[in-house]
């Protein structure tokens, strides 16, 4: 903090109140991912395990949440990075990122992720035998390219991408966080007071999706690698000045209207005009709907979720282990439930209920022991004196 009595807008911008809304949005986002993955058995898109009967509503639900979910995660992460670098130097930041992201990623990819691939292969009649017979084959070739080893960790690809983004942006972010550069960002933020101006921020993402660089890597949550990097940088910028916060709150209503209209239009053109990912109109409508709903979510969070509660610290503490284990549990439960003669709705809520109970039980165990807390990306408990 600058101790000077006379503060510029830039130095003032560093003296933020605690942004509890970021914690609440992270908690809500992780739970939405859980709900989203419970629906994956029933949509028309390919997945590890599928129900025999599929559902059009679940497909719409999957596509709607899927389009918004990962950009929201990266924006929240970018915002949190801004505040983290306010009290931590670059070296400590990188070390903390490695412990928080890569330790649980590496541990999971050797332990629980093989279970997902095993059930995937069994479900698609590509393997017969026990899990222990399958495990040595897990390391044969790359998943998605004819092999079994998922180098991105299946649902944990977010962790490895966030770690990569943290490494490649740390020098830029440290530079931008200097007082003189925060002053420049504060002037830039004033421009985004204008109605509709926030939509300019998605133009680079539109260009990247149309060009699709590094397409050999495929899509991550429906987006190009570099598009998600831009979302992460946008998150950092949005946290850099209070004017951005005010602009997002002021854009909520127009974003809600635009979001509803663009969502309906996107639904119509994809259903009746065979629009695909390669089409310019698809990405115009798609990114308009995504960015509009993100503004609505961020605006509502900023306005109504910036409060503390005794449950916040506990929930924010367990989001990482919850996220790490949730899909494995969902797939294990779902593998058996989809074989039952139940209606789709009954199967969905059975999978969701049983998975949630087991995940909460596992998280409770994880948070009791420091070795498990370390392996699942949690802070260590201090020993009682």
mmCIF file of C-alpha atoms in Angstrom, residues 26-381:
data_model
loop_
_atom_site.group_PDB
_atom_site.id
_atom_site.type_symbol
_atom_site.label_atom_id
_atom_site.label_comp_id
_atom_site.label_asym_id
_atom_site.label_seq_id
_atom_site.Cartn_x
_atom_site.Cartn_y
_atom_site.Cartn_z
ATOM 1 C CA UNK A 26 -16.224 -19.135 -7.580
ATOM 2 C CA UNK A 27 -18.327 -21.245 -5.206
ATOM 3 C CA UNK A 28 -21.430 -20.908 -7.392
ATOM 4 C CA UNK A 29 -19.446 -21.631 -10.579
ATOM 5 C CA UNK A 30 -18.018 -24.874 -9.168
ATOM 6 C CA UNK A 31 -21.479 -26.055 -8.134
ATOM 7 C CA UNK A 32 -22.833 -25.215 -11.597
ATOM 8 C CA UNK A 33 -20.045 -27.323 -13.107
ATOM 9 C CA UNK A 34 -21.193 -30.178 -10.878
ATOM 10 C CA UNK A 35 -24.806 -29.794 -12.084
ATOM 11 C CA UNK A 36 -23.573 -29.497 -15.657
ATOM 12 C CA UNK A 37 -21.539 -32.710 -15.535
ATOM 13 C CA UNK A 38 -24.473 -34.604 -14.009
ATOM 14 C CA UNK A 39 -26.423 -33.767 -17.185
ATOM 15 C CA UNK A 40 -23.730 -35.037 -19.559
ATOM 16 C CA UNK A 41 -25.093 -38.599 -19.582
ATOM 17 C CA UNK A 42 -28.255 -37.401 -21.301
ATOM 18 C CA UNK A 43 -27.293 -34.817 -23.935
ATOM 19 C CA UNK A 44 -26.603 -35.541 -27.601
ATOM 20 C CA UNK A 45 -22.881 -34.778 -27.335
ATOM 21 C CA UNK A 46 -20.226 -37.466 -26.989
ATOM 22 C CA UNK A 47 -19.031 -38.208 -23.428
ATOM 23 C CA UNK A 48 -17.375 -40.912 -21.333
ATOM 24 C CA UNK A 49 -20.596 -42.696 -20.382
ATOM 25 C CA UNK A 50 -23.997 -42.153 -22.024
ATOM 26 C CA UNK A 51 -27.561 -43.089 -21.244
ATOM 27 C CA UNK A 52 -29.358 -45.122 -23.950
ATOM 28 C CA UNK A 53 -32.082 -42.465 -24.183
ATOM 29 C CA UNK A 54 -30.922 -38.891 -24.782
ATOM 30 C CA UNK A 55 -32.752 -35.634 -24.213
ATOM 31 C CA UNK A 56 -32.955 -32.434 -26.284
ATOM 32 C CA UNK A 57 -33.562 -30.217 -23.238
ATOM 33 C CA UNK A 58 -30.441 -31.589 -21.540
ATOM 34 C CA UNK A 59 -28.527 -30.775 -24.726
ATOM 35 C CA UNK A 60 -29.711 -27.154 -24.655
ATOM 36 C CA UNK A 61 -28.934 -27.005 -20.943
ATOM 37 C CA UNK A 62 -25.442 -28.425 -21.569
ATOM 38 C CA UNK A 63 -24.684 -25.982 -24.380
ATOM 39 C CA UNK A 64 -25.995 -22.967 -22.467
ATOM 40 C CA UNK A 65 -24.027 -23.648 -19.285
ATOM 41 C CA UNK A 66 -21.010 -24.908 -21.220
ATOM 42 C CA UNK A 67 -20.655 -21.711 -23.214
ATOM 43 C CA UNK A 68 -20.626 -19.522 -20.125
ATOM 44 C CA UNK A 69 -18.927 -21.754 -17.555
ATOM 45 C CA UNK A 70 -15.247 -21.797 -18.473
ATOM 46 C CA UNK A 71 -14.994 -18.117 -19.495
ATOM 47 C CA UNK A 72 -16.491 -17.308 -16.081
ATOM 48 C CA UNK A 73 -13.856 -19.472 -14.369
ATOM 49 C CA UNK A 74 -10.999 -17.746 -16.184
ATOM 50 C CA UNK A 75 -12.392 -14.256 -15.582
ATOM 51 C CA UNK A 76 -12.760 -14.997 -11.848
ATOM 52 C CA UNK A 77 -9.207 -16.388 -11.810
ATOM 53 C CA UNK A 78 -7.880 -13.275 -13.549
ATOM 54 C CA UNK A 79 -9.629 -11.051 -11.007
ATOM 55 C CA UNK A 80 -8.232 -13.080 -8.106
ATOM 56 C CA UNK A 81 -4.745 -12.820 -9.644
ATOM 57 C CA UNK A 82 -4.923 -9.029 -9.576
ATOM 58 C CA UNK A 83 -5.487 -9.056 -5.816
ATOM 59 C CA UNK A 84 -2.949 -11.825 -5.153
ATOM 60 C CA UNK A 85 -0.195 -9.843 -6.877
ATOM 61 C CA UNK A 86 -1.031 -6.902 -4.652
ATOM 62 C CA UNK A 87 0.750 -8.574 -1.736
ATOM 63 C CA UNK A 88 2.864 -11.343 -3.309
ATOM 64 C CA UNK A 89 5.945 -11.081 -5.479
ATOM 65 C CA UNK A 90 6.153 -12.949 -8.780
ATOM 66 C CA UNK A 91 8.229 -15.821 -7.384
ATOM 67 C CA UNK A 92 5.857 -16.512 -4.507
ATOM 68 C CA UNK A 93 2.908 -16.228 -6.889
ATOM 69 C CA UNK A 94 4.308 -18.856 -9.275
ATOM 70 C CA UNK A 95 5.185 -21.185 -6.396
ATOM 71 C CA UNK A 96 1.699 -20.815 -4.915
ATOM 72 C CA UNK A 97 0.134 -21.491 -8.324
ATOM 73 C CA UNK A 98 2.161 -24.666 -8.737
ATOM 74 C CA UNK A 99 1.138 -25.996 -5.322
ATOM 75 C CA UNK A 100 -2.493 -24.967 -5.725
ATOM 76 C CA UNK A 101 -2.947 -26.177 -9.329
ATOM 77 C CA UNK A 102 -0.308 -28.668 -10.425
ATOM 78 C CA UNK A 103 -0.012 -30.821 -7.309
ATOM 79 C CA UNK A 104 -3.719 -31.810 -7.388
ATOM 80 C CA UNK A 105 -3.538 -32.149 -11.181
ATOM 81 C CA UNK A 106 -0.538 -34.511 -11.104
ATOM 82 C CA UNK A 107 -1.923 -36.521 -8.197
ATOM 83 C CA UNK A 108 -5.339 -36.905 -9.840
ATOM 84 C CA UNK A 109 -3.984 -37.860 -13.250
ATOM 85 C CA UNK A 110 -2.214 -40.846 -11.654
ATOM 86 C CA UNK A 111 -5.015 -41.911 -9.313
ATOM 87 C CA UNK A 112 -8.615 -40.975 -10.062
ATOM 88 C CA UNK A 113 -8.499 -39.949 -13.753
ATOM 89 C CA UNK A 114 -7.617 -43.553 -14.793
ATOM 90 C CA UNK A 115 -10.999 -44.580 -13.340
ATOM 91 C CA UNK A 116 -12.770 -42.228 -15.728
ATOM 92 C CA UNK A 117 -10.857 -43.521 -18.748
ATOM 93 C CA UNK A 118 -11.453 -47.125 -17.668
ATOM 94 C CA UNK A 119 -15.226 -46.614 -17.446
ATOM 95 C CA UNK A 120 -15.114 -44.711 -20.741
ATOM 96 C CA UNK A 121 -13.493 -47.687 -22.476
ATOM 97 C CA UNK A 122 -15.802 -50.224 -20.816
ATOM 98 C CA UNK A 123 -18.887 -48.157 -21.650
ATOM 99 C CA UNK A 124 -17.874 -47.945 -25.314
ATOM 100 C CA UNK A 125 -17.036 -51.671 -25.447
ATOM 101 C CA UNK A 126 -13.354 -50.910 -26.051
ATOM 102 C CA UNK A 127 -12.082 -52.862 -23.029
ATOM 103 C CA UNK A 128 -13.163 -55.885 -21.033
ATOM 104 C CA UNK A 129 -11.490 -56.712 -17.764
ATOM 105 C CA UNK A 130 -10.871 -55.202 -14.343
ATOM 106 C CA UNK A 131 -9.562 -51.748 -13.534
ATOM 107 C CA UNK A 132 -6.262 -53.233 -12.351
ATOM 108 C CA UNK A 133 -5.861 -54.987 -15.678
ATOM 109 C CA UNK A 134 -6.578 -51.725 -17.472
ATOM 110 C CA UNK A 135 -4.249 -49.480 -15.448
ATOM 111 C CA UNK A 136 -0.973 -50.484 -17.237
ATOM 112 C CA UNK A 137 -2.698 -49.677 -20.549
ATOM 113 C CA UNK A 138 -3.667 -46.252 -19.256
ATOM 114 C CA UNK A 139 -0.249 -44.918 -20.242
ATOM 115 C CA UNK A 140 -0.451 -46.193 -23.841
ATOM 116 C CA UNK A 141 -0.810 -43.291 -26.270
ATOM 117 C CA UNK A 142 -2.706 -40.039 -25.851
ATOM 118 C CA UNK A 143 -6.416 -39.876 -25.094
ATOM 119 C CA UNK A 144 -8.261 -38.423 -28.069
ATOM 120 C CA UNK A 145 -5.548 -39.593 -30.452
ATOM 121 C CA UNK A 146 -6.158 -43.334 -30.263
ATOM 122 C CA UNK A 147 -4.574 -43.850 -26.829
ATOM 123 C CA UNK A 148 -5.633 -43.734 -23.191
ATOM 124 C CA UNK A 149 -3.467 -41.181 -21.387
ATOM 125 C CA UNK A 150 -5.290 -37.823 -21.040
ATOM 126 C CA UNK A 151 -2.453 -35.324 -20.800
ATOM 127 C CA UNK A 152 -4.946 -32.518 -20.073
ATOM 128 C CA UNK A 153 -6.505 -34.467 -17.196
ATOM 129 C CA UNK A 154 -10.024 -34.673 -18.701
ATOM 130 C CA UNK A 155 -12.111 -32.258 -16.579
ATOM 131 C CA UNK A 156 -8.925 -30.973 -14.915
ATOM 132 C CA UNK A 157 -7.704 -29.253 -18.100
ATOM 133 C CA UNK A 158 -8.742 -25.991 -16.440
ATOM 134 C CA UNK A 159 -5.971 -26.430 -13.855
ATOM 135 C CA UNK A 160 -3.154 -26.981 -16.332
ATOM 136 C CA UNK A 161 -4.316 -24.136 -18.591
ATOM 137 C CA UNK A 162 -4.614 -21.782 -15.641
ATOM 138 C CA UNK A 163 -1.088 -22.703 -14.556
ATOM 139 C CA UNK A 164 0.247 -22.053 -18.073
ATOM 140 C CA UNK A 165 -1.605 -18.740 -18.221
ATOM 141 C CA UNK A 166 -0.200 -17.810 -14.824
ATOM 142 C CA UNK A 167 3.338 -18.394 -16.063
ATOM 143 C CA UNK A 168 3.027 -16.517 -19.355
ATOM 144 C CA UNK A 169 1.241 -13.478 -17.874
ATOM 145 C CA UNK A 170 3.020 -12.995 -14.554
ATOM 146 C CA UNK A 171 5.562 -10.464 -15.874
ATOM 147 C CA UNK A 172 2.846 -8.564 -17.730
ATOM 148 C CA UNK A 173 0.585 -8.474 -14.679
ATOM 149 C CA UNK A 174 3.384 -7.371 -12.327
ATOM 150 C CA UNK A 175 4.195 -4.603 -14.811
ATOM 151 C CA UNK A 176 0.556 -3.507 -15.092
ATOM 152 C CA UNK A 177 0.251 -3.421 -11.305
ATOM 153 C CA UNK A 178 2.835 -0.675 -10.931
ATOM 154 C CA UNK A 179 1.349 2.634 -9.808
ATOM 155 C CA UNK A 180 2.056 4.476 -13.047
ATOM 156 C CA UNK A 181 0.429 1.718 -15.099
ATOM 157 C CA UNK A 182 -2.585 1.457 -12.801
ATOM 158 C CA UNK A 183 -3.016 5.168 -13.469
ATOM 159 C CA UNK A 184 -3.185 4.423 -17.199
ATOM 160 C CA UNK A 185 -5.638 1.576 -16.622
ATOM 161 C CA UNK A 186 -7.841 3.906 -14.577
ATOM 162 C CA UNK A 187 -8.041 6.291 -17.549
ATOM 163 C CA UNK A 188 -8.856 3.375 -19.857
ATOM 164 C CA UNK A 189 -11.572 2.228 -17.465
ATOM 165 C CA UNK A 190 -13.344 5.588 -17.831
ATOM 166 C CA UNK A 191 -13.971 4.794 -21.501
ATOM 167 C CA UNK A 192 -16.049 1.747 -20.521
ATOM 168 C CA UNK A 193 -18.611 3.931 -18.759
ATOM 169 C CA UNK A 194 -20.243 4.408 -22.168
ATOM 170 C CA UNK A 195 -23.310 2.199 -22.798
ATOM 171 C CA UNK A 196 -22.396 -0.936 -24.726
ATOM 172 C CA UNK A 197 -18.659 -0.223 -24.570
ATOM 173 C CA UNK A 198 -17.910 -3.416 -22.614
ATOM 174 C CA UNK A 199 -18.756 -5.446 -25.722
ATOM 175 C CA UNK A 200 -15.549 -4.161 -27.337
ATOM 176 C CA UNK A 201 -13.627 -6.503 -25.028
ATOM 177 C CA UNK A 202 -14.859 -9.612 -26.857
ATOM 178 C CA UNK A 203 -13.600 -8.510 -30.312
ATOM 179 C CA UNK A 204 -10.154 -10.166 -29.806
ATOM 180 C CA UNK A 205 -11.922 -13.406 -28.818
ATOM 181 C CA UNK A 206 -14.103 -13.279 -31.942
ATOM 182 C CA UNK A 207 -10.976 -12.900 -34.108
ATOM 183 C CA UNK A 208 -9.203 -15.752 -32.317
ATOM 184 C CA UNK A 209 -12.174 -18.111 -32.661
ATOM 185 C CA UNK A 210 -12.446 -17.409 -36.380
ATOM 186 C CA UNK A 211 -8.685 -17.835 -36.970
ATOM 187 C CA UNK A 212 -8.463 -20.751 -34.489
ATOM 188 C CA UNK A 213 -4.656 -20.752 -33.975
ATOM 189 C CA UNK A 214 -3.096 -23.945 -32.570
ATOM 190 C CA UNK A 215 -6.170 -25.839 -33.738
ATOM 191 C CA UNK A 216 -4.212 -29.092 -33.368
ATOM 192 C CA UNK A 217 -4.806 -28.796 -29.616
ATOM 193 C CA UNK A 218 -8.547 -28.895 -30.171
ATOM 194 C CA UNK A 219 -11.075 -26.883 -28.196
ATOM 195 C CA UNK A 220 -11.113 -26.417 -24.440
ATOM 196 C CA UNK A 221 -14.679 -26.139 -23.222
ATOM 197 C CA UNK A 222 -15.637 -25.077 -26.746
ATOM 198 C CA UNK A 223 -12.976 -22.352 -26.982
ATOM 199 C CA UNK A 224 -9.579 -21.883 -28.542
ATOM 200 C CA UNK A 225 -6.607 -21.932 -26.141
ATOM 201 C CA UNK A 226 -5.841 -18.242 -26.770
ATOM 202 C CA UNK A 227 -9.462 -17.164 -26.320
ATOM 203 C CA UNK A 228 -9.421 -18.495 -22.763
ATOM 204 C CA UNK A 229 -6.136 -16.641 -22.181
ATOM 205 C CA UNK A 230 -7.880 -13.424 -23.246
ATOM 206 C CA UNK A 231 -10.756 -14.104 -20.828
ATOM 207 C CA UNK A 232 -8.149 -14.514 -18.078
ATOM 208 C CA UNK A 233 -6.516 -11.186 -18.965
ATOM 209 C CA UNK A 234 -9.933 -9.503 -19.122
ATOM 210 C CA UNK A 235 -10.573 -10.716 -15.576
ATOM 211 C CA UNK A 236 -7.350 -9.069 -14.401
ATOM 212 C CA UNK A 237 -8.288 -5.799 -16.110
ATOM 213 C CA UNK A 238 -11.822 -5.799 -14.679
ATOM 214 C CA UNK A 239 -10.382 -5.998 -11.158
ATOM 215 C CA UNK A 240 -7.802 -3.276 -11.758
ATOM 216 C CA UNK A 241 -10.110 -0.311 -11.234
ATOM 217 C CA UNK A 242 -13.395 0.386 -9.473
ATOM 218 C CA UNK A 243 -14.732 2.013 -12.619
ATOM 219 C CA UNK A 244 -14.824 -1.388 -14.307
ATOM 220 C CA UNK A 245 -16.870 -2.700 -11.381
ATOM 221 C CA UNK A 246 -19.318 0.188 -11.709
ATOM 222 C CA UNK A 247 -19.508 -0.208 -15.496
ATOM 223 C CA UNK A 248 -20.374 -3.894 -15.185
ATOM 224 C CA UNK A 249 -23.090 -3.133 -12.645
ATOM 225 C CA UNK A 250 -24.498 -0.389 -14.898
ATOM 226 C CA UNK A 251 -24.488 -2.717 -17.934
ATOM 227 C CA UNK A 252 -26.568 -5.424 -16.208
ATOM 228 C CA UNK A 253 -29.954 -4.507 -17.691
ATOM 229 C CA UNK A 254 -28.821 -3.974 -21.271
ATOM 230 C CA UNK A 255 -26.703 -7.151 -21.049
ATOM 231 C CA UNK A 256 -29.728 -9.118 -19.815
ATOM 232 C CA UNK A 257 -31.839 -7.917 -22.753
ATOM 233 C CA UNK A 258 -29.078 -8.580 -25.290
ATOM 234 C CA UNK A 259 -28.367 -11.946 -23.649
ATOM 235 C CA UNK A 260 -31.950 -13.141 -23.952
ATOM 236 C CA UNK A 261 -32.275 -11.960 -27.569
ATOM 237 C CA UNK A 262 -28.935 -13.431 -28.682
ATOM 238 C CA UNK A 263 -29.644 -16.743 -26.902
ATOM 239 C CA UNK A 264 -32.986 -17.104 -28.697
ATOM 240 C CA UNK A 265 -31.460 -16.132 -32.053
ATOM 241 C CA UNK A 266 -28.583 -18.577 -31.598
ATOM 242 C CA UNK A 267 -31.044 -21.340 -30.747
ATOM 243 C CA UNK A 268 -33.131 -20.586 -33.840
ATOM 244 C CA UNK A 269 -30.240 -20.412 -36.310
ATOM 245 C CA UNK A 270 -28.577 -23.579 -34.998
ATOM 246 C CA UNK A 271 -31.849 -25.531 -35.096
ATOM 247 C CA UNK A 272 -33.158 -24.363 -38.448
ATOM 248 C CA UNK A 273 -30.194 -23.076 -40.448
ATOM 249 C CA UNK A 274 -27.461 -25.663 -39.724
ATOM 250 C CA UNK A 275 -25.017 -23.135 -38.331
ATOM 251 C CA UNK A 276 -21.703 -24.562 -37.084
ATOM 252 C CA UNK A 277 -18.587 -23.544 -35.173
ATOM 253 C CA UNK A 278 -16.822 -22.462 -38.353
ATOM 254 C CA UNK A 279 -19.468 -19.878 -39.255
ATOM 255 C CA UNK A 280 -18.952 -16.165 -38.671
ATOM 256 C CA UNK A 281 -22.606 -15.618 -37.658
ATOM 257 C CA UNK A 282 -22.383 -18.449 -35.122
ATOM 258 C CA UNK A 283 -19.518 -16.784 -33.295
ATOM 259 C CA UNK A 284 -21.079 -13.304 -33.501
ATOM 260 C CA UNK A 285 -24.252 -14.575 -31.839
ATOM 261 C CA UNK A 286 -22.446 -17.069 -29.613
ATOM 262 C CA UNK A 287 -19.982 -14.606 -28.121
ATOM 263 C CA UNK A 288 -22.678 -11.951 -27.776
ATOM 264 C CA UNK A 289 -24.805 -14.352 -25.725
ATOM 265 C CA UNK A 290 -21.821 -15.546 -23.670
ATOM 266 C CA UNK A 291 -20.464 -12.087 -22.909
ATOM 267 C CA UNK A 292 -23.931 -10.703 -22.140
ATOM 268 C CA UNK A 293 -24.660 -13.412 -19.568
ATOM 269 C CA UNK A 294 -21.171 -13.008 -18.105
ATOM 270 C CA UNK A 295 -21.815 -9.282 -17.599
ATOM 271 C CA UNK A 296 -25.152 -10.113 -15.963
ATOM 272 C CA UNK A 297 -23.532 -12.680 -13.636
ATOM 273 C CA UNK A 298 -20.563 -10.454 -12.755
ATOM 274 C CA UNK A 299 -22.843 -7.444 -12.298
ATOM 275 C CA UNK A 300 -25.260 -9.268 -10.014
ATOM 276 C CA UNK A 301 -22.343 -10.734 -8.077
ATOM 277 C CA UNK A 302 -20.703 -7.343 -7.663
ATOM 278 C CA UNK A 303 -23.972 -5.755 -6.522
ATOM 279 C CA UNK A 304 -25.435 -8.443 -4.285
ATOM 280 C CA UNK A 305 -22.706 -10.955 -3.346
ATOM 281 C CA UNK A 306 -20.041 -8.645 -1.952
ATOM 282 C CA UNK A 307 -20.695 -9.662 1.666
ATOM 283 C CA UNK A 308 -19.066 -11.934 4.180
ATOM 284 C CA UNK A 309 -20.696 -14.889 5.906
ATOM 285 C CA UNK A 310 -19.334 -17.623 8.148
ATOM 286 C CA UNK A 311 -20.042 -20.208 5.422
ATOM 287 C CA UNK A 312 -17.983 -18.338 2.795
ATOM 288 C CA UNK A 313 -14.578 -19.257 4.213
ATOM 289 C CA UNK A 314 -15.551 -22.918 4.573
ATOM 290 C CA UNK A 315 -17.071 -23.204 1.083
ATOM 291 C CA UNK A 316 -14.236 -21.290 -0.558
ATOM 292 C CA UNK A 317 -11.786 -23.607 1.193
ATOM 293 C CA UNK A 318 -13.344 -26.773 -0.225
ATOM 294 C CA UNK A 319 -13.995 -25.684 -3.830
ATOM 295 C CA UNK A 320 -10.699 -27.140 -5.060
ATOM 296 C CA UNK A 321 -11.064 -30.700 -3.680
ATOM 297 C CA UNK A 322 -14.755 -30.618 -4.647
ATOM 298 C CA UNK A 323 -13.816 -29.664 -8.210
ATOM 299 C CA UNK A 324 -10.997 -32.207 -8.432
ATOM 300 C CA UNK A 325 -13.035 -35.248 -7.346
ATOM 301 C CA UNK A 326 -16.518 -34.376 -8.603
ATOM 302 C CA UNK A 327 -16.411 -35.744 -12.162
ATOM 303 C CA UNK A 328 -14.862 -39.070 -11.186
ATOM 304 C CA UNK A 329 -17.601 -39.658 -8.619
ATOM 305 C CA UNK A 330 -20.309 -38.562 -11.067
ATOM 306 C CA UNK A 331 -19.047 -40.983 -13.738
ATOM 307 C CA UNK A 332 -18.750 -43.901 -11.307
ATOM 308 C CA UNK A 333 -22.282 -43.336 -9.993
ATOM 309 C CA UNK A 334 -23.676 -42.605 -13.432
ATOM 310 C CA UNK A 335 -22.092 -45.709 -14.969
ATOM 311 C CA UNK A 336 -24.400 -47.857 -12.844
ATOM 312 C CA UNK A 337 -27.467 -45.592 -12.740
ATOM 313 C CA UNK A 338 -27.806 -45.268 -16.543
ATOM 314 C CA UNK A 339 -28.180 -49.047 -16.725
ATOM 315 C CA UNK A 340 -31.354 -48.921 -14.619
ATOM 316 C CA UNK A 341 -34.860 -48.725 -16.074
ATOM 317 C CA UNK A 342 -35.638 -45.236 -14.759
ATOM 318 C CA UNK A 343 -36.921 -42.102 -16.469
ATOM 319 C CA UNK A 344 -34.235 -39.568 -17.418
ATOM 320 C CA UNK A 345 -35.337 -37.099 -14.723
ATOM 321 C CA UNK A 346 -35.185 -39.814 -12.044
ATOM 322 C CA UNK A 347 -31.730 -40.903 -13.215
ATOM 323 C CA UNK A 348 -30.467 -37.327 -13.285
ATOM 324 C CA UNK A 349 -31.545 -36.509 -9.730
ATOM 325 C CA UNK A 350 -30.361 -39.891 -8.452
ATOM 326 C CA UNK A 351 -26.916 -39.314 -9.956
ATOM 327 C CA UNK A 352 -26.799 -35.759 -8.612
ATOM 328 C CA UNK A 353 -27.955 -36.677 -5.096
ATOM 329 C CA UNK A 354 -25.726 -39.728 -4.608
ATOM 330 C CA UNK A 355 -22.714 -37.980 -6.133
ATOM 331 C CA UNK A 356 -23.145 -34.917 -3.935
ATOM 332 C CA UNK A 357 -23.370 -37.037 -0.777
ATOM 333 C CA UNK A 358 -20.223 -39.006 -1.649
ATOM 334 C CA UNK A 359 -18.269 -35.923 -2.750
ATOM 335 C CA UNK A 360 -19.114 -34.098 0.479
ATOM 336 C CA UNK A 361 -18.014 -37.163 2.440
ATOM 337 C CA UNK A 362 -14.712 -37.345 0.581
ATOM 338 C CA UNK A 363 -14.083 -33.616 0.975
ATOM 339 C CA UNK A 364 -14.758 -33.928 4.711
ATOM 340 C CA UNK A 365 -12.068 -36.628 4.932
ATOM 341 C CA UNK A 366 -9.624 -34.686 2.743
ATOM 342 C CA UNK A 367 -9.800 -31.551 4.862
ATOM 343 C CA UNK A 368 -8.943 -33.482 8.069
ATOM 344 C CA UNK A 369 -5.390 -34.455 7.048
ATOM 345 C CA UNK A 370 -2.650 -32.099 5.897
ATOM 346 C CA UNK A 371 -1.153 -34.601 3.451
ATOM 347 C CA UNK A 372 -4.515 -34.888 1.693
ATOM 348 C CA UNK A 373 -5.074 -31.139 1.874
ATOM 349 C CA UNK A 374 -1.724 -30.659 0.121
ATOM 350 C CA UNK A 375 -2.515 -33.247 -2.571
ATOM 351 C CA UNK A 376 -5.885 -31.625 -3.282
ATOM 352 C CA UNK A 377 -4.716 -28.019 -3.457
ATOM 353 C CA UNK A 378 -5.866 -26.840 -0.037
ATOM 354 C CA UNK A 379 -3.950 -24.750 2.476
ATOM 355 C CA UNK A 380 -2.408 -26.664 5.357
ATOM 356 C CA UNK A 381 -3.995 -26.594 8.799
#
